[in-house]
PDB file of C-alpha atoms in Angstrom:
ATOM      1  CA  UNK V   1       0.000   0.000   0.000  1.00 89.00           C
ATOM      2  CA  UNK V   2       1.136   3.528  -0.776  1.00 95.00           C
ATOM      3  CA  UNK V   3       1.476   5.781   2.252  1.00 96.00           C
ATOM      4  CA  UNK V   4       1.276   9.573   2.006  1.00 98.00           C
ATOM      5  CA  UNK V   5       3.015  11.817   4.533  1.00 98.00           C
ATOM      6  CA  UNK V   6       2.346  15.547   4.727  1.00 98.00           C
ATOM      7  CA  UNK V   7       4.442  18.161   6.467  1.00 98.00           C
ATOM      8  CA  UNK V   8       3.960  20.148   8.493  1.00 97.00           C
ATOM      9  CA  UNK V   9       0.868  18.912  10.339  1.00 98.00           C
ATOM     10  CA  UNK V  10       0.077  22.471  11.418  1.00 98.00           C
ATOM     11  CA  UNK V  11       1.248  25.719   9.872  1.00 97.00           C
ATOM     12  CA  UNK V  12       0.777  29.146  11.442  1.00 98.00           C
ATOM     13  CA  UNK V  13       0.713  31.981   8.935  1.00 97.00           C
ATOM     14  CA  UNK V  14      -0.529  35.505   8.308  1.00 97.00           C
ATOM     15  CA  UNK V  15      -2.531  36.987   5.475  1.00 98.00           C
ATOM     16  CA  UNK V  16      -0.175  37.727   2.597  1.00 98.00           C
ATOM     17  CA  UNK V  17       2.334  35.005   3.515  1.00 98.00           C
ATOM     18  CA  UNK V  18       3.663  32.522   0.989  1.00 98.00           C
ATOM     19  CA  UNK V  19       2.746  29.053   2.247  1.00 98.00           C
ATOM     20  CA  UNK V  20       4.212  25.720   1.166  1.00 98.00           C
ATOM     21  CA  UNK V  21       2.963  22.263   2.140  1.00 98.00           C
ATOM     22  CA  UNK V  22       4.904  19.101   1.287  1.00 98.00           C
ATOM     23  CA  UNK V  23       3.520  15.654   0.532  1.00 98.00           C
ATOM     24  CA  UNK V  24       5.716  12.568   0.210  1.00 98.00           C
ATOM     25  CA  UNK V  25       4.676   9.166  -1.136  1.00 98.00           C
ATOM     26  CA  UNK V  26       6.166   5.879   0.075  1.00 97.00           C
ATOM     27  CA  UNK V  27       6.632   4.849  -3.565  1.00 97.00           C
ATOM     28  CA  UNK V  28       6.312   6.603  -6.870  1.00 97.00           C
ATOM     29  CA  UNK V  29       2.851   7.795  -7.885  1.00 97.00           C
ATOM     30  CA  UNK V  30       4.072   9.455 -11.094  1.00 96.00           C
ATOM     31  CA  UNK V  31       1.981  12.658 -11.277  1.00 97.00           C
ATOM     32  CA  UNK V  32      -1.241  11.116 -10.001  1.00 96.00           C
ATOM     33  CA  UNK V  33      -1.517  13.486  -7.070  1.00 97.00           C
ATOM     34  CA  UNK V  34      -4.369  15.752  -6.014  1.00 98.00           C
ATOM     35  CA  UNK V  35      -4.743  18.479  -3.385  1.00 98.00           C
ATOM     36  CA  UNK V  36      -7.937  19.290  -1.491  1.00 98.00           C
ATOM     37  CA  UNK V  37      -9.046  22.046   0.856  1.00 98.00           C
ATOM     38  CA  UNK V  38     -11.461  21.296   3.679  1.00 98.00           C
ATOM     39  CA  UNK V  39     -13.142  23.695   6.045  1.00 98.00           C
ATOM     40  CA  UNK V  40     -14.800  22.595   9.324  1.00 96.00           C
ATOM     41  CA  UNK V  41     -18.097  20.828   8.779  1.00 96.00           C
ATOM     42  CA  UNK V  42     -17.752  20.927   4.992  1.00 97.00           C
ATOM     43  CA  UNK V  43     -16.851  18.448   2.295  1.00 98.00           C
ATOM     44  CA  UNK V  44     -13.379  18.627   0.767  1.00 98.00           C
ATOM     45  CA  UNK V  45     -12.894  20.735  -2.353  1.00 98.00           C
ATOM     46  CA  UNK V  46     -10.569  19.738  -5.183  1.00 98.00           C
ATOM     47  CA  UNK V  47      -7.867  22.343  -5.799  1.00 98.00           C
ATOM     48  CA  UNK V  48      -5.266  20.638  -7.983  1.00 98.00           C
ATOM     49  CA  UNK V  49      -5.066  17.352  -9.864  1.00 97.00           C
ATOM     50  CA  UNK V  50      -2.339  15.600 -11.816  1.00 96.00           C
ATOM     51  CA  UNK V  51       0.149  17.284  -9.477  1.00 98.00           C
ATOM     52  CA  UNK V  52      -0.040  20.740 -11.049  1.00 98.00           C
ATOM     53  CA  UNK V  53      -3.323  21.225 -12.932  1.00 97.00           C
ATOM     54  CA  UNK V  54      -5.549  23.832 -11.322  1.00 97.00           C
ATOM     55  CA  UNK V  55      -9.194  22.808 -11.003  1.00 97.00           C
ATOM     56  CA  UNK V  56     -11.622  25.166 -12.734  1.00 96.00           C
ATOM     57  CA  UNK V  57     -12.594  28.100 -10.539  1.00 97.00           C
ATOM     58  CA  UNK V  58      -9.685  27.752  -8.114  1.00 98.00           C
ATOM     59  CA  UNK V  59      -7.732  30.994  -7.613  1.00 98.00           C
ATOM     60  CA  UNK V  60      -4.359  31.187  -9.334  1.00 98.00           C
ATOM     61  CA  UNK V  61      -2.575  31.835  -6.018  1.00 98.00           C
ATOM     62  CA  UNK V  62      -2.744  28.059  -5.556  1.00 98.00           C
ATOM     63  CA  UNK V  63      -0.150  26.008  -7.398  1.00 98.00           C
ATOM     64  CA  UNK V  64       1.189  22.476  -7.265  1.00 98.00           C
ATOM     65  CA  UNK V  65       4.439  20.874  -8.320  1.00 98.00           C
ATOM     66  CA  UNK V  66       6.371  17.634  -8.117  1.00 98.00           C
ATOM     67  CA  UNK V  67       6.411  14.126  -9.477  1.00 98.00           C
ATOM     68  CA  UNK V  68       7.369  10.657  -8.352  1.00 97.00           C
ATOM     69  CA  UNK V  69       7.398  10.747  -4.566  1.00 98.00           C
ATOM     70  CA  UNK V  70       7.659  14.418  -3.601  1.00 98.00           C
ATOM     71  CA  UNK V  71       5.048  17.103  -4.149  1.00 98.00           C
ATOM     72  CA  UNK V  72       4.296  20.602  -2.938  1.00 98.00           C
ATOM     73  CA  UNK V  73       1.245  22.819  -2.688  1.00 98.00           C
ATOM     74  CA  UNK V  74       2.016  26.533  -2.631  1.00 98.00           C
ATOM     75  CA  UNK V  75      -0.274  29.422  -1.803  1.00 98.00           C
ATOM     76  CA  UNK V  76       1.500  32.490  -3.142  1.00 98.00           C
ATOM     77  CA  UNK V  77      -0.270  35.052  -0.961  1.00 98.00           C
ATOM     78  CA  UNK V  78      -2.455  33.654   1.806  1.00 98.00           C
ATOM     79  CA  UNK V  79      -5.967  35.100   1.904  1.00 98.00           C
ATOM     80  CA  UNK V  80      -8.469  35.039   4.809  1.00 97.00           C
ATOM     81  CA  UNK V  81     -10.537  32.391   3.023  1.00 97.00           C
ATOM     82  CA  UNK V  82      -7.515  30.056   2.812  1.00 98.00           C
ATOM     83  CA  UNK V  83      -7.357  29.166   6.512  1.00 98.00           C
ATOM     84  CA  UNK V  84      -8.374  25.519   6.330  1.00 98.00           C
ATOM     85  CA  UNK V  85      -7.005  21.985   6.322  1.00 98.00           C
ATOM     86  CA  UNK V  86      -5.295  20.713   3.175  1.00 98.00           C
ATOM     87  CA  UNK V  87      -4.964  17.095   2.095  1.00 98.00           C
ATOM     88  CA  UNK V  88      -2.928  15.455  -0.615  1.00 98.00           C
ATOM     89  CA  UNK V  89      -4.185  12.266  -2.264  1.00 98.00           C
ATOM     90  CA  UNK V  90      -2.413   9.819  -4.524  1.00 97.00           C
ATOM     91  CA  UNK V  91      -4.536   8.078  -7.116  1.00 96.00           C
ATOM     92  CA  UNK V  92      -1.920   5.971  -8.828  1.00 94.00           C
ATOM     93  CA  UNK V  93      -3.237   2.974  -6.913  1.00 91.00           C
ATOM     94  CA  UNK V  94      -6.514   3.299  -5.026  1.00 88.00           C
ATOM     95  CA  UNK V  95      -6.760   6.695  -3.321  1.00 90.00           C
ATOM     96  CA  UNK V  96      -4.658   7.189  -0.221  1.00 95.00           C
ATOM     97  CA  UNK V  97      -4.817  10.561   1.521  1.00 97.00           C
ATOM     98  CA  UNK V  98      -2.165  12.298   3.554  1.00 98.00           C
ATOM     99  CA  UNK V  99      -2.944  13.047   7.193  1.00 98.00           C
ATOM    100  CA  UNK V 100      -3.685  16.712   6.501  1.00 98.00           C
ATOM    101  CA  UNK V 101      -2.078  20.093   7.146  1.00 98.00           C
ATOM    102  CA  UNK V 102      -4.003  22.679   9.122  1.00 98.00           C
ATOM    103  CA  UNK V 103      -3.238  26.262   8.122  1.00 98.00           C
ATOM    104  CA  UNK V 104      -4.077  28.467  11.075  1.00 97.00           C
ATOM    105  CA  UNK V 105      -3.853  32.147  11.936  1.00 96.00           C
ATOM    106  CA  UNK V 106      -0.486  33.187  13.347  1.00 95.00           C
TER     107      UNK V 106
ATOM    108  CA  UNK N   1     -25.799  22.056 -11.257  1.00 96.00           C
ATOM    109  CA  UNK N   2     -23.924  18.880 -10.394  1.00 96.00           C
ATOM    110  CA  UNK N   3     -24.880  17.494  -7.007  1.00 98.00           C
ATOM    111  CA  UNK N   4     -24.426  14.466  -4.762  1.00 98.00           C
ATOM    112  CA  UNK N   5     -26.755  13.877  -1.820  1.00 98.00           C
ATOM    113  CA  UNK N   6     -26.045  11.134   0.719  1.00 98.00           C
ATOM    114  CA  UNK N   7     -28.570   9.571   3.061  1.00 98.00           C
ATOM    115  CA  UNK N   8     -28.946   6.552   5.314  1.00 98.00           C
ATOM    116  CA  UNK N   9     -26.569   7.356   8.134  1.00 97.00           C
ATOM    117  CA  UNK N  10     -27.494   6.896  11.771  1.00 97.00           C
ATOM    118  CA  UNK N  11     -26.755   5.165  15.045  1.00 98.00           C
ATOM    119  CA  UNK N  12     -26.154   1.422  14.922  1.00 98.00           C
ATOM    120  CA  UNK N  13     -24.875  -1.104  17.435  1.00 97.00           C
ATOM    121  CA  UNK N  14     -21.577  -2.924  16.933  1.00 98.00           C
ATOM    122  CA  UNK N  15     -22.102  -5.850  14.598  1.00 98.00           C
ATOM    123  CA  UNK N  16     -25.072  -4.161  12.976  1.00 98.00           C
ATOM    124  CA  UNK N  17     -25.778  -3.184   9.390  1.00 98.00           C
ATOM    125  CA  UNK N  18     -26.581   0.002   7.515  1.00 98.00           C
ATOM    126  CA  UNK N  19     -27.108   0.983   3.882  1.00 98.00           C
ATOM    127  CA  UNK N  20     -25.937   4.353   2.647  1.00 98.00           C
ATOM    128  CA  UNK N  21     -27.320   5.923  -0.526  1.00 98.00           C
ATOM    129  CA  UNK N  22     -26.040   8.724  -2.712  1.00 98.00           C
ATOM    130  CA  UNK N  23     -28.301  10.445  -5.248  1.00 98.00           C
ATOM    131  CA  UNK N  24     -26.490  12.055  -8.168  1.00 98.00           C
ATOM    132  CA  UNK N  25     -27.815  14.795 -10.419  1.00 98.00           C
ATOM    133  CA  UNK N  26     -26.590  17.297 -12.995  1.00 97.00           C
ATOM    134  CA  UNK N  27     -24.133  15.000 -14.783  1.00 97.00           C
ATOM    135  CA  UNK N  28     -24.125  11.752 -16.765  1.00 96.00           C
ATOM    136  CA  UNK N  29     -23.773   9.432 -13.785  1.00 97.00           C
ATOM    137  CA  UNK N  30     -23.166   6.243 -15.756  1.00 96.00           C
ATOM    138  CA  UNK N  31     -19.949   7.579 -17.297  1.00 95.00           C
ATOM    139  CA  UNK N  32     -18.071   8.217 -14.048  1.00 95.00           C
ATOM    140  CA  UNK N  33     -16.322   6.041 -11.489  1.00 95.00           C
ATOM    141  CA  UNK N  34     -17.805   6.704  -8.050  1.00 96.00           C
ATOM    142  CA  UNK N  35     -16.311   6.449  -4.585  1.00 96.00           C
ATOM    143  CA  UNK N  36     -16.997   6.461  -0.858  1.00 98.00           C
ATOM    144  CA  UNK N  37     -14.635   8.349   1.436  1.00 98.00           C
ATOM    145  CA  UNK N  38     -14.970   8.547   5.215  1.00 98.00           C
ATOM    146  CA  UNK N  39     -13.728  10.840   7.946  1.00 98.00           C
ATOM    147  CA  UNK N  40     -13.736   9.814  11.598  1.00 98.00           C
ATOM    148  CA  UNK N  41     -14.490  12.624  14.062  1.00 97.00           C
ATOM    149  CA  UNK N  42     -11.516  14.977  14.253  1.00 96.00           C
ATOM    150  CA  UNK N  43      -9.468  12.810  11.885  1.00 97.00           C
ATOM    151  CA  UNK N  44      -8.345  12.842   8.275  1.00 97.00           C
ATOM    152  CA  UNK N  45      -9.875  11.498   5.089  1.00 98.00           C
ATOM    153  CA  UNK N  46      -9.842   7.787   4.252  1.00 98.00           C
ATOM    154  CA  UNK N  47     -10.804   6.382   0.867  1.00 97.00           C
ATOM    155  CA  UNK N  48     -13.148   3.431   1.436  1.00 97.00           C
ATOM    156  CA  UNK N  49     -14.356   2.046  -1.871  1.00 97.00           C
ATOM    157  CA  UNK N  50     -14.658   2.659  -5.598  1.00 95.00           C
ATOM    158  CA  UNK N  51     -16.896   1.272  -8.330  1.00 95.00           C
ATOM    159  CA  UNK N  52     -16.397   1.365 -12.061  1.00 94.00           C
ATOM    160  CA  UNK N  53     -18.897   2.792 -14.501  1.00 94.00           C
ATOM    161  CA  UNK N  54     -20.768  -0.444 -15.177  1.00 94.00           C
ATOM    162  CA  UNK N  55     -20.660  -1.661 -11.582  1.00 95.00           C
ATOM    163  CA  UNK N  56     -18.738  -4.794 -12.478  1.00 94.00           C
ATOM    164  CA  UNK N  57     -15.443  -3.646 -10.931  1.00 94.00           C
ATOM    165  CA  UNK N  58     -15.208  -2.732  -7.273  1.00 95.00           C
ATOM    166  CA  UNK N  59     -12.354  -1.855  -4.930  1.00 95.00           C
ATOM    167  CA  UNK N  60     -12.102  -1.601  -1.152  1.00 96.00           C
ATOM    168  CA  UNK N  61      -9.656  -0.504   1.498  1.00 95.00           C
ATOM    169  CA  UNK N  62      -8.400  -3.550   3.395  1.00 95.00           C
ATOM    170  CA  UNK N  63     -10.166  -2.615   6.642  1.00 96.00           C
ATOM    171  CA  UNK N  64     -13.651  -2.977   5.102  1.00 98.00           C
ATOM    172  CA  UNK N  65     -13.128  -5.903   2.722  1.00 97.00           C
ATOM    173  CA  UNK N  66     -15.708  -8.605   3.333  1.00 97.00           C
ATOM    174  CA  UNK N  67     -17.909  -6.249   5.375  1.00 98.00           C
ATOM    175  CA  UNK N  68     -18.826  -3.436   2.964  1.00 98.00           C
ATOM    176  CA  UNK N  69     -20.315  -3.733  -0.521  1.00 98.00           C
ATOM    177  CA  UNK N  70     -20.441  -0.865  -3.016  1.00 98.00           C
ATOM    178  CA  UNK N  71     -23.001  -0.886  -5.806  1.00 98.00           C
ATOM    179  CA  UNK N  72     -24.694   1.466  -8.230  1.00 98.00           C
ATOM    180  CA  UNK N  73     -27.924   1.761 -10.212  1.00 98.00           C
ATOM    181  CA  UNK N  74     -27.165   3.764 -13.349  1.00 98.00           C
ATOM    182  CA  UNK N  75     -30.845   3.868 -14.337  1.00 98.00           C
ATOM    183  CA  UNK N  76     -31.571   5.808 -11.140  1.00 98.00           C
ATOM    184  CA  UNK N  77     -28.224   7.676 -10.830  1.00 98.00           C
ATOM    185  CA  UNK N  78     -27.757   6.141  -7.406  1.00 98.00           C
ATOM    186  CA  UNK N  79     -24.677   4.918  -5.519  1.00 98.00           C
ATOM    187  CA  UNK N  80     -24.915   2.634  -2.504  1.00 98.00           C
ATOM    188  CA  UNK N  81     -22.734   1.317   0.306  1.00 98.00           C
ATOM    189  CA  UNK N  82     -24.021  -1.723   2.148  1.00 98.00           C
ATOM    190  CA  UNK N  83     -22.224  -2.010   5.496  1.00 98.00           C
ATOM    191  CA  UNK N  84     -22.369  -5.019   7.805  1.00 98.00           C
ATOM    192  CA  UNK N  85     -20.362  -6.203  10.789  1.00 98.00           C
ATOM    193  CA  UNK N  86     -19.984  -2.577  11.803  1.00 98.00           C
ATOM    194  CA  UNK N  87     -17.326  -1.722  14.363  1.00 98.00           C
ATOM    195  CA  UNK N  88     -16.874   1.238  16.686  1.00 98.00           C
ATOM    196  CA  UNK N  89     -13.921   2.301  14.518  1.00 98.00           C
ATOM    197  CA  UNK N  90     -16.252   2.647  11.499  1.00 98.00           C
ATOM    198  CA  UNK N  91     -17.803   5.724  13.144  1.00 98.00           C
ATOM    199  CA  UNK N  92     -17.345   8.522  10.624  1.00 98.00           C
ATOM    200  CA  UNK N  93     -18.906  10.928   8.195  1.00 98.00           C
ATOM    201  CA  UNK N  94     -19.238   9.077   4.900  1.00 98.00           C
ATOM    202  CA  UNK N  95     -18.958  11.083   1.676  1.00 98.00           C
ATOM    203  CA  UNK N  96     -19.727   9.952  -1.826  1.00 98.00           C
ATOM    204  CA  UNK N  97     -17.370  11.419  -4.400  1.00 97.00           C
ATOM    205  CA  UNK N  98     -17.284  11.545  -8.191  1.00 97.00           C
ATOM    206  CA  UNK N  99     -14.233  10.705 -10.241  1.00 95.00           C
ATOM    207  CA  UNK N 100     -13.013  13.740 -12.156  1.00 92.00           C
ATOM    208  CA  UNK N 101     -12.164  12.314 -15.549  1.00 87.00           C
ATOM    209  CA  UNK N 102     -14.699   9.610 -16.240  1.00 75.00           C
ATOM    210  CA  UNK N 103     -13.988   5.948 -16.440  1.00 76.00           C
ATOM    211  CA  UNK N 104     -10.562   6.016 -14.805  1.00 82.00           C
ATOM    212  CA  UNK N 105     -10.548   3.507 -11.969  1.00 81.00           C
ATOM    213  CA  UNK N 106      -8.281   5.678  -9.863  1.00 87.00           C
ATOM    214  CA  UNK N 107      -9.017   9.368 -10.093  1.00 92.00           C
ATOM    215  CA  UNK N 108      -9.142  12.669  -8.283  1.00 96.00           C
ATOM    216  CA  UNK N 109     -12.559  13.526  -6.839  1.00 97.00           C
ATOM    217  CA  UNK N 110     -14.077  16.707  -8.255  1.00 97.00           C
ATOM    218  CA  UNK N 111     -17.543  16.525  -6.696  1.00 98.00           C
ATOM    219  CA  UNK N 112     -18.419  15.556  -3.136  1.00 98.00           C
ATOM    220  CA  UNK N 113     -21.683  15.178  -1.266  1.00 98.00           C
ATOM    221  CA  UNK N 114     -22.321  16.861   2.066  1.00 97.00           C
ATOM    222  CA  UNK N 115     -21.748  13.615   3.957  1.00 98.00           C
ATOM    223  CA  UNK N 116     -23.832  11.371   6.184  1.00 98.00           C
ATOM    224  CA  UNK N 117     -22.837  10.474   9.742  1.00 98.00           C
ATOM    225  CA  UNK N 118     -22.544   6.855  10.804  1.00 98.00           C
ATOM    226  CA  UNK N 119     -22.182   6.220  14.528  1.00 98.00           C
ATOM    227  CA  UNK N 120     -21.416   2.722  15.775  1.00 98.00           C
ATOM    228  CA  UNK N 121     -21.995   2.490  19.494  1.00 97.00           C
ATOM    229  CA  UNK N 122     -23.718   0.341  22.077  1.00 95.00           C
TER     230      UNK N 122
END
């Protein structure tokens, strides 16, 4: 089974900060990697798929990169609406999620 | 507007059974792989099961194999999850989720329902 590890688990940041979240896979997943945003009490929302493709309607301040086993999600300038928990998911084999990264107010 | 609406959650005793349903609308249901994903209280997301477009191919996370059965009715645009032998550790919000591309077995999920809560407790 492929295991996904995100870091950090919690990230404290301010509006306007550049934020980077890392996701590592226990074996290669090629570019079959997605990122989701989840707010409390809500369903997850797809942000990025195939490692770097922005889902329609998602602001361009979100970007993804990486391939193989190491991936990053970057928010270029954190906005008030971006405080949430972010999950990576590999879909090379089944659909394992990372444990999540909570972006909180500094 | 594309939409997924889950139902069927509730309180059940350990060892009991429950059937979750997910009603799809606003897209051609029969052309997309569908999934169930769960989230235990205060925890992260866990993919549970997937079903191919025709319903003939199904996949499960190891922890639910032999206890859960995923199925679909393309004529009604409905997805189901039959759960038996429920355990306390199955307590979670269960989401149905649509595959983004179509018939890919493994896919990102571009549409999610609002979730239905399953509580397993005596």
